[in-house]
PDB file of C-alpha atoms in Angstrom:
ATOM      1  CA  MET A  28      -0.060   0.081  -0.133  1.00  0.00           C
ATOM      2  CA  GLU A  29       2.939   2.561   0.755  1.00  0.00           C
ATOM      3  CA  PHE A  30       4.355   1.619  -2.213  1.00  0.00           C
ATOM      4  CA  ILE A  31       1.164   2.476  -4.240  1.00  0.00           C
ATOM      5  CA  ILE A  32       0.674   5.673  -2.399  1.00  0.00           C
ATOM      6  CA  THR A  33       4.547   6.569  -2.739  1.00  0.00           C
ATOM      7  CA  SER A  34       4.464   6.145  -6.568  1.00  0.00           C
ATOM      8  CA  PHE A  35       0.861   7.825  -6.929  1.00  0.00           C
ATOM      9  CA  GLU A  36       2.735  10.968  -5.328  1.00  0.00           C
ATOM     10  CA  ARG A  37       5.625  10.730  -7.857  1.00  0.00           C
ATOM     11  CA  LEU A  38       3.058  10.787 -10.502  1.00  0.00           C
ATOM     12  CA  LEU A  39       1.733  13.502  -9.243  1.00  0.00           C
ATOM     13  CA  HIS A  40       4.848  15.616  -8.708  1.00  0.00           C
ATOM     14  CA  ILE A  41       6.065  14.661 -12.404  1.00  0.00           C
ATOM     15  CA  TYR A  42       3.500  16.462 -13.995  1.00  0.00           C
ATOM     16  CA  GLU A  43       2.725  19.135 -11.491  1.00  0.00           C
ATOM     17  CA  HIS A  44       5.573  21.039 -12.684  1.00  0.00           C
ATOM     18  CA  ILE A  45       4.601  20.471 -16.148  1.00  0.00           C
ATOM     19  CA  PHE A  46       1.952  23.057 -16.576  1.00  0.00           C
ATOM     20  CA  TRP A  47       0.177  21.779 -19.954  1.00  0.00           C
ATOM     21  CA  LEU A  48       0.500  18.229 -19.057  1.00  0.00           C
ATOM     22  CA  LYS A  49      -0.989  19.040 -15.513  1.00  0.00           C
ATOM     23  CA  GLU A  50      -3.934  21.018 -17.050  1.00  0.00           C
ATOM     24  CA  LEU A  51      -4.682  18.308 -19.932  1.00  0.00           C
ATOM     25  CA  LEU A  52      -5.056  15.678 -17.205  1.00  0.00           C
ATOM     26  CA  THR A  53      -7.055  17.840 -14.953  1.00  0.00           C
ATOM     27  CA  LEU A  54      -9.055  18.630 -17.936  1.00  0.00           C
ATOM     28  CA  LEU A  55      -9.639  14.904 -18.494  1.00  0.00           C
ATOM     29  CA  LYS A  56     -10.690  14.114 -15.077  1.00  0.00           C
ATOM     30  CA  SER A  57     -13.136  17.001 -14.818  1.00  0.00           C
ATOM     31  CA  THR A  58     -14.643  16.039 -18.127  1.00  0.00           C
ATOM     32  CA  LEU A  59     -15.139  12.496 -16.825  1.00  0.00           C
ATOM     33  CA  PHE A  60     -16.682  13.937 -13.767  1.00  0.00           C
ATOM     34  CA  PHE A  61     -18.930  16.254 -15.869  1.00  0.00           C
ATOM     35  CA  LEU A  62     -20.202  13.134 -17.689  1.00  0.00           C
ATOM     36  CA  LEU A  63     -21.073  11.442 -14.504  1.00  0.00           C
ATOM     37  CA  VAL A  64     -23.122  13.906 -13.558  1.00  0.00           C
ATOM     38  CA  VAL A  65     -24.900  14.449 -16.494  1.00  0.00           C
ATOM     39  CA  TRP A  66     -25.444  10.614 -16.208  1.00  0.00           C
ATOM     40  CA  SER A  67     -26.615  10.615 -12.823  1.00  0.00           C
ATOM     41  CA  LEU A  68     -29.456  13.297 -13.913  1.00  0.00           C
ATOM     42  CA  ARG A  69     -30.927  11.022 -16.182  1.00  0.00           C
ATOM     43  CA  GLN A  70     -31.254   8.360 -13.100  1.00  0.00           C
ATOM     44  CA  ASN A  71     -34.334   8.056 -11.041  1.00  0.00           C
ATOM     45  CA  LYS A  72     -32.062   8.419  -7.715  1.00  0.00           C
ATOM     46  CA  LYS A  73     -30.398  11.520  -8.954  1.00  0.00           C
ATOM     47  CA  ILE A  74     -30.401  13.447  -6.093  1.00  0.00           C
ATOM     48  CA  GLU A  75     -28.988  10.216  -4.155  1.00  0.00           C
ATOM     49  CA  ILE A  76     -26.117   9.993  -6.598  1.00  0.00           C
ATOM     50  CA  LEU A  77     -25.524  13.608  -6.936  1.00  0.00           C
ATOM     51  CA  PHE A  78     -24.846  13.982  -2.798  1.00  0.00           C
ATOM     52  CA  PHE A  79     -22.509  11.066  -3.112  1.00  0.00           C
ATOM     53  CA  LEU A  80     -20.324  12.699  -6.215  1.00  0.00           C
ATOM     54  CA  SER A  81     -20.494  16.012  -4.188  1.00  0.00           C
ATOM     55  CA  ALA A  82     -19.022  14.181  -1.186  1.00  0.00           C
ATOM     56  CA  CYS A  83     -16.607  12.570  -3.188  1.00  0.00           C
ATOM     57  CA  ILE A  84     -15.340  16.045  -4.885  1.00  0.00           C
ATOM     58  CA  GLY A  85     -15.328  17.741  -2.051  1.00  0.00           C
ATOM     59  CA  ILE A  86     -13.085  14.955  -0.002  1.00  0.00           C
ATOM     60  CA  ALA A  87     -11.137  14.921  -3.041  1.00  0.00           C
ATOM     61  CA  CYS A  88     -10.524  18.941  -3.606  1.00  0.00           C
ATOM     62  CA  VAL A  89      -9.671  19.166   0.099  1.00  0.00           C
ATOM     63  CA  TYR A  90      -7.042  16.525   0.068  1.00  0.00           C
ATOM     64  CA  PHE A  91      -5.426  17.371  -3.408  1.00  0.00           C
ATOM     65  CA  GLY A  92      -5.896  21.189  -2.387  1.00  0.00           C
ATOM     66  CA  ASP A  93      -4.609  20.875   0.945  1.00  0.00           C
ATOM     67  CA  ASN A  94      -1.487  19.070  -0.680  1.00  0.00           C
ATOM     68  CA  GLU A  95      -1.130  21.751  -3.460  1.00  0.00           C
ATOM     69  CA  TYR A  96      -1.764  18.939  -6.211  1.00  0.00           C
ATOM     70  CA  TRP A  97      -4.862  20.964  -7.308  1.00  0.00           C
ATOM     71  CA  SER A  98      -5.170  24.840  -7.480  1.00  0.00           C
ATOM     72  CA  ASP A  99      -8.166  26.784  -6.864  1.00  0.00           C
ATOM     73  CA  ASN A 100      -8.830  26.854 -11.137  1.00  0.00           C
ATOM     74  CA  ASP A 101      -8.532  23.014 -10.897  1.00  0.00           C
ATOM     75  CA  ILE A 102     -11.346  22.910  -8.118  1.00  0.00           C
ATOM     76  CA  LEU A 103     -13.722  25.107 -10.277  1.00  0.00           C
ATOM     77  CA  LYS A 104     -13.283  22.786 -13.273  1.00  0.00           C
ATOM     78  CA  PHE A 105     -15.115  20.184 -11.406  1.00  0.00           C
ATOM     79  CA  ILE A 106     -17.814  21.863  -9.869  1.00  0.00           C
ATOM     80  CA  ALA A 107     -18.488  24.893 -12.060  1.00  0.00           C
ATOM     81  CA  PRO A 108     -19.341  23.099 -15.329  1.00  0.00           C
ATOM     82  CA  SER A 109     -21.524  20.462 -13.608  1.00  0.00           C
ATOM     83  CA  SER A 110     -23.358  23.767 -11.515  1.00  0.00           C
ATOM     84  CA  LEU A 111     -24.041  25.158 -14.721  1.00  0.00           C
ATOM     85  CA  TYR A 112     -25.224  22.184 -16.736  1.00  0.00           C
ATOM     86  CA  ILE A 113     -27.593  21.642 -13.728  1.00  0.00           C
ATOM     87  CA  CYS A 114     -28.901  25.544 -13.665  1.00  0.00           C
ATOM     88  CA  PHE A 115     -30.170  25.073 -17.753  1.00  0.00           C
ATOM     89  CA  LYS A 116     -30.818  21.632 -18.077  1.00  0.00           C
ATOM     90  CA  THR A 117     -33.115  20.939 -15.203  1.00  0.00           C
ATOM     91  CA  GLU A 118     -37.051  21.729 -14.558  1.00  0.00           C
ATOM     92  CA  ALA A 119     -37.515  24.949 -12.206  1.00  0.00           C
ATOM     93  CA  HIS A 120     -39.383  22.852  -9.758  1.00  0.00           C
ATOM     94  CA  GLU A 121     -36.447  20.564  -9.427  1.00  0.00           C
ATOM     95  CA  ARG A 122     -33.344  22.575 -10.049  1.00  0.00           C
ATOM     96  CA  ASN A 123     -33.213  23.958  -6.336  1.00  0.00           C
ATOM     97  CA  ARG A 124     -33.000  20.235  -4.829  1.00  0.00           C
ATOM     98  CA  ALA A 125     -30.508  19.055  -7.675  1.00  0.00           C
ATOM     99  CA  LEU A 126     -28.196  22.169  -7.321  1.00  0.00           C
ATOM    100  CA  PHE A 127     -28.139  21.528  -3.349  1.00  0.00           C
ATOM    101  CA  ALA A 128     -27.538  17.981  -3.696  1.00  0.00           C
ATOM    102  CA  PHE A 129     -24.644  18.656  -5.929  1.00  0.00           C
ATOM    103  CA  LEU A 130     -23.363  21.822  -4.039  1.00  0.00           C
ATOM    104  CA  GLY A 131     -24.294  20.920  -0.264  1.00  0.00           C
ATOM    105  CA  PRO A 132     -21.964  18.048   0.438  1.00  0.00           C
ATOM    106  CA  TYR A 133     -19.033  19.839  -1.398  1.00  0.00           C
ATOM    107  CA  ALA A 134     -19.598  23.221   0.628  1.00  0.00           C
ATOM    108  CA  ILE A 135     -19.546  21.377   4.354  1.00  0.00           C
ATOM    109  CA  VAL A 136     -16.722  19.466   3.541  1.00  0.00           C
ATOM    110  CA  SER A 137     -14.638  22.152   2.115  1.00  0.00           C
ATOM    111  CA  TYR A 138     -15.639  24.837   4.401  1.00  0.00           C
ATOM    112  CA  GLU A 139     -13.041  24.874   7.396  1.00  0.00           C
ATOM    113  CA  PHE A 140     -15.149  26.914  10.002  1.00  0.00           C
ATOM    114  CA  TYR A 141     -13.183  24.815  12.759  1.00  0.00           C
ATOM    115  CA  ARG A 142      -9.723  26.924  11.453  1.00  0.00           C
ATOM    116  CA  GLY A 143     -10.873  29.560  14.017  1.00  0.00           C
ATOM    117  CA  VAL A 144     -13.327  32.024  15.437  1.00  0.00           C
ATOM    118  CA  GLU A 145     -12.262  34.880  13.969  1.00  0.00           C
ATOM    119  CA  PHE A 146     -11.641  33.177  10.420  1.00  0.00           C
ATOM    120  CA  THR A 147     -15.388  32.077  10.630  1.00  0.00           C
ATOM    121  CA  LEU A 148     -16.685  35.690  11.476  1.00  0.00           C
ATOM    122  CA  ILE A 149     -14.748  37.217   8.687  1.00  0.00           C
ATOM    123  CA  SER A 150     -16.159  34.629   6.262  1.00  0.00           C
ATOM    124  CA  LEU A 151     -19.648  35.133   7.442  1.00  0.00           C
ATOM    125  CA  VAL A 152     -19.225  39.015   6.866  1.00  0.00           C
ATOM    126  CA  LEU A 153     -17.901  38.337   3.065  1.00  0.00           C
ATOM    127  CA  TYR A 154     -20.711  36.182   2.503  1.00  0.00           C
ATOM    128  CA  THR A 155     -23.211  38.725   3.499  1.00  0.00           C
ATOM    129  CA  LEU A 156     -21.655  41.373   1.769  1.00  0.00           C
ATOM    130  CA  VAL A 157     -21.499  39.217  -1.489  1.00  0.00           C
ATOM    131  CA  VAL A 158     -25.143  37.996  -0.905  1.00  0.00           C
ATOM    132  CA  THR A 159     -26.139  41.851  -0.244  1.00  0.00           C
ATOM    133  CA  GLY A 160     -24.232  42.799  -3.600  1.00  0.00           C
ATOM    134  CA  ILE A 161     -26.266  39.922  -5.563  1.00  0.00           C
ATOM    135  CA  ILE A 162     -29.383  41.385  -4.386  1.00  0.00           C
ATOM    136  CA  ILE A 163     -28.626  44.740  -5.536  1.00  0.00           C
ATOM    137  CA  VAL A 164     -27.226  43.671  -8.639  1.00  0.00           C
ATOM    138  CA  LYS A 165     -29.526  40.631  -9.920  1.00  0.00           C
ATOM    139  CA  ARG A 166     -31.466  42.858 -12.789  1.00  0.00           C
ATOM    140  CA  SER A 167     -28.286  43.815 -14.119  1.00  0.00           C
ATOM    141  CA  LEU A 168     -26.562  41.703 -16.720  1.00  0.00           C
ATOM    142  CA  SER A 169     -23.258  43.779 -16.418  1.00  0.00           C
ATOM    143  CA  LEU A 170     -23.275  44.242 -12.991  1.00  0.00           C
ATOM    144  CA  SER A 171     -24.152  40.392 -12.408  1.00  0.00           C
ATOM    145  CA  LEU A 172     -20.904  39.497 -14.278  1.00  0.00           C
ATOM    146  CA  SER A 173     -19.294  41.817 -12.428  1.00  0.00           C
ATOM    147  CA  VAL A 174     -20.284  40.271  -9.040  1.00  0.00           C
ATOM    148  CA  SER A 175     -19.379  36.859 -10.561  1.00  0.00           C
ATOM    149  CA  ALA A 176     -16.031  37.668 -11.738  1.00  0.00           C
ATOM    150  CA  ILE A 177     -14.936  39.508  -8.329  1.00  0.00           C
ATOM    151  CA  VAL A 178     -15.817  36.204  -6.706  1.00  0.00           C
ATOM    152  CA  ALA A 179     -13.755  34.132  -9.144  1.00  0.00           C
ATOM    153  CA  CYS A 180     -10.770  36.776  -9.037  1.00  0.00           C
ATOM    154  CA  CYS A 181     -10.711  36.658  -5.134  1.00  0.00           C
ATOM    155  CA  PHE A 182     -11.241  33.075  -4.763  1.00  0.00           C
ATOM    156  CA  ASN A 183      -8.092  32.353  -7.388  1.00  0.00           C
ATOM    157  CA  TYR A 184      -6.076  35.230  -5.579  1.00  0.00           C
ATOM    158  CA  ILE A 185      -6.712  34.016  -2.037  1.00  0.00           C
ATOM    159  CA  GLY A 186      -5.721  30.600  -3.274  1.00  0.00           C
ATOM    160  CA  ILE A 187      -2.332  31.813  -4.479  1.00  0.00           C
ATOM    161  CA  VAL A 188      -0.812  33.856  -1.660  1.00  0.00           C
ATOM    162  CA  ALA A 189      -3.039  32.008   1.161  1.00  0.00           C
ATOM    163  CA  PRO A 190      -2.666  28.834   2.708  1.00  0.00           C
ATOM    164  CA  PRO A 191      -4.786  26.091   1.168  1.00  0.00           C
ATOM    165  CA  SER A 192      -8.502  25.751   1.754  1.00  0.00           C
ATOM    166  CA  THR A 193      -8.662  29.499   2.608  1.00  0.00           C
ATOM    167  CA  SER A 194     -10.467  30.498  -0.419  1.00  0.00           C
ATOM    168  CA  GLU A 195     -12.954  27.925   0.253  1.00  0.00           C
ATOM    169  CA  LEU A 196     -13.295  29.425   3.822  1.00  0.00           C
ATOM    170  CA  PHE A 197     -13.597  33.035   2.377  1.00  0.00           C
ATOM    171  CA  PHE A 198     -14.974  32.874  -1.158  1.00  0.00           C
ATOM    172  CA  ASN A 199     -16.413  29.310  -1.711  1.00  0.00           C
ATOM    173  CA  PRO A 200     -18.414  29.587  -4.847  1.00  0.00           C
ATOM    174  CA  ALA A 201     -20.769  26.727  -3.750  1.00  0.00           C
ATOM    175  CA  ILE A 202     -21.815  28.261  -0.428  1.00  0.00           C
ATOM    176  CA  THR A 203     -22.084  31.674  -2.444  1.00  0.00           C
ATOM    177  CA  ALA A 204     -24.622  29.723  -4.853  1.00  0.00           C
ATOM    178  CA  LEU A 205     -26.575  27.907  -2.194  1.00  0.00           C
ATOM    179  CA  ALA A 206     -27.000  31.458  -0.050  1.00  0.00           C
ATOM    180  CA  THR A 207     -28.278  32.883  -3.479  1.00  0.00           C
ATOM    181  CA  MET A 208     -30.766  30.125  -3.665  1.00  0.00           C
ATOM    182  CA  GLY A 209     -31.852  30.211  -0.356  1.00  0.00           C
ATOM    183  CA  VAL A 210     -32.596  33.938  -0.835  1.00  0.00           C
ATOM    184  CA  GLY A 211     -34.478  33.494  -4.144  1.00  0.00           C
ATOM    185  CA  TRP A 212     -36.674  30.780  -2.360  1.00  0.00           C
ATOM    186  CA  TYR A 213     -37.502  33.221   0.468  1.00  0.00           C
ATOM    187  CA  PHE A 214     -38.282  36.141  -2.086  1.00  0.00           C
ATOM    188  CA  LYS A 215     -39.662  33.919  -4.816  1.00  0.00           C
ATOM    189  CA  ASN A 216     -37.839  35.711  -7.138  1.00  0.00           C
ATOM    190  CA  PRO A 217     -36.934  33.815 -10.447  1.00  0.00           C
ATOM    191  CA  LEU A 218     -34.028  36.555 -11.032  1.00  0.00           C
ATOM    192  CA  TYR A 219     -32.043  34.985  -8.408  1.00  0.00           C
ATOM    193  CA  ALA A 220     -32.188  31.429 -10.616  1.00  0.00           C
ATOM    194  CA  HIS A 221     -30.948  33.743 -13.493  1.00  0.00           C
ATOM    195  CA  PHE A 222     -28.347  35.191 -11.638  1.00  0.00           C
ATOM    196  CA  GLN A 223     -27.075  31.776 -11.306  1.00  0.00           C
ATOM    197  CA  LYS A 224     -26.525  31.121 -14.713  1.00  0.00           C
ATOM    198  CA  ILE A 225     -24.506  34.013 -14.754  1.00  0.00           C
ATOM    199  CA  PHE A 226     -22.609  33.397 -11.866  1.00  0.00           C
ATOM    200  CA  TRP A 227     -21.762  29.574 -13.100  1.00  0.00           C
ATOM    201  CA  PHE A 228     -20.891  30.645 -16.670  1.00  0.00           C
ATOM    202  CA  THR A 229     -18.460  33.263 -15.551  1.00  0.00           C
ATOM    203  CA  LEU A 230     -16.680  30.718 -13.341  1.00  0.00           C
ATOM    204  CA  VAL A 231     -16.555  28.173 -15.671  1.00  0.00           C
ATOM    205  CA  CYS A 232     -14.924  30.937 -18.156  1.00  0.00           C
ATOM    206  CA  PHE A 233     -12.371  31.444 -15.179  1.00  0.00           C
ATOM    207  CA  ALA A 234     -11.999  27.597 -14.538  1.00  0.00           C
ATOM    208  CA  TYR A 235     -10.724  27.169 -18.172  1.00  0.00           C
ATOM    209  CA  PHE A 236      -9.140  30.064 -18.861  1.00  0.00           C
ATOM    210  CA  GLY A 237      -8.046  31.675 -16.078  1.00  0.00           C
ATOM    211  CA  SER A 238      -5.254  28.733 -15.482  1.00  0.00           C
ATOM    212  CA  TRP A 239      -3.728  29.655 -18.360  1.00  0.00           C
ATOM    213  CA  LEU A 240      -4.011  33.350 -17.421  1.00  0.00           C
ATOM    214  CA  PHE A 241      -2.374  33.369 -14.284  1.00  0.00           C
ATOM    215  CA  HIS A 242       0.078  31.251 -15.566  1.00  0.00           C
ATOM    216  CA  LEU A 243       0.744  33.752 -18.227  1.00  0.00           C
ATOM    217  CA  LEU A 244       0.727  36.310 -15.549  1.00  0.00           C
ATOM    218  CA  LYS A 245       3.046  34.670 -13.113  1.00  0.00           C
ATOM    219  CA  LEU A 246       5.559  34.528 -16.070  1.00  0.00           C
ATOM    220  CA  LEU A 247       5.507  37.804 -17.223  1.00  0.00           C
ATOM    221  CA  VAL A 248       5.906  39.219 -13.637  1.00  0.00           C
ATOM    222  CA  SER A 249       8.941  36.463 -13.086  1.00  0.00           C
ATOM    223  CA  ALA A 250      10.673  37.763 -16.072  1.00  0.00           C
ATOM    224  CA  PHE A 251       9.820  41.775 -15.220  1.00  0.00           C
ATOM    225  CA  TYR A 252      11.657  41.188 -12.032  1.00  0.00           C
ATOM    226  CA  HIS A 253      14.295  38.526 -12.968  1.00  0.00           C
ATOM    227  CA  PRO A 254      15.383  39.322 -16.072  1.00  0.00           C
ATOM    228  CA  GLU A 255      18.427  37.728 -16.317  1.00  0.00           C
ATOM    229  CA  ILE A 256      16.700  34.292 -15.593  1.00  0.00           C
ATOM    230  CA  HIS A 257      15.364  34.687 -19.034  1.00  0.00           C
TER     231      HIS A 257
END
């Protein structure tokens, strides 16, 4: 068993430093996961299967994220496309149930509230501000895109500069989506469902293009500050 774990970790380290290979393998894994979600939505026990898939991806994201094998963009590659698909491909009467089943376990597993009281309080304040912003801008497409982009940027930026799982504590997209669902259910306003589509579409763009963008920016900054290396 130890030999298998050691070999697996060596394989991870091999492609971790080859950016295009890492992105390709992550894309393949996220595609397989997306197909599992699509398959589950066609089953009679779709809610139970979505709960199981969400728990699995939550545990995997925590493990691989804490060990720095997956970046926050890698995590978005797993949850964003499936969430966007659920938003568009499920009927209105079961959309919230499906989204809650898919995002709930992941949010619970990834939200490390036990890190400290001060961190939890800060996260609650941040989520309150984000949801307040969503309530204000939900009627505007451009402002909804802006709020979604801010959440995505903060999620990725904190993931780069802070310890693992900090992004999931402060700007967890699953918690943001669940809070938006709760507000939409309370006010009985369909505009919140419309915002969810904009939100997850924006995060899909960040998931698949953000990795390359941040990678290129990192190379440019490195070249600017250390021109002798190049």
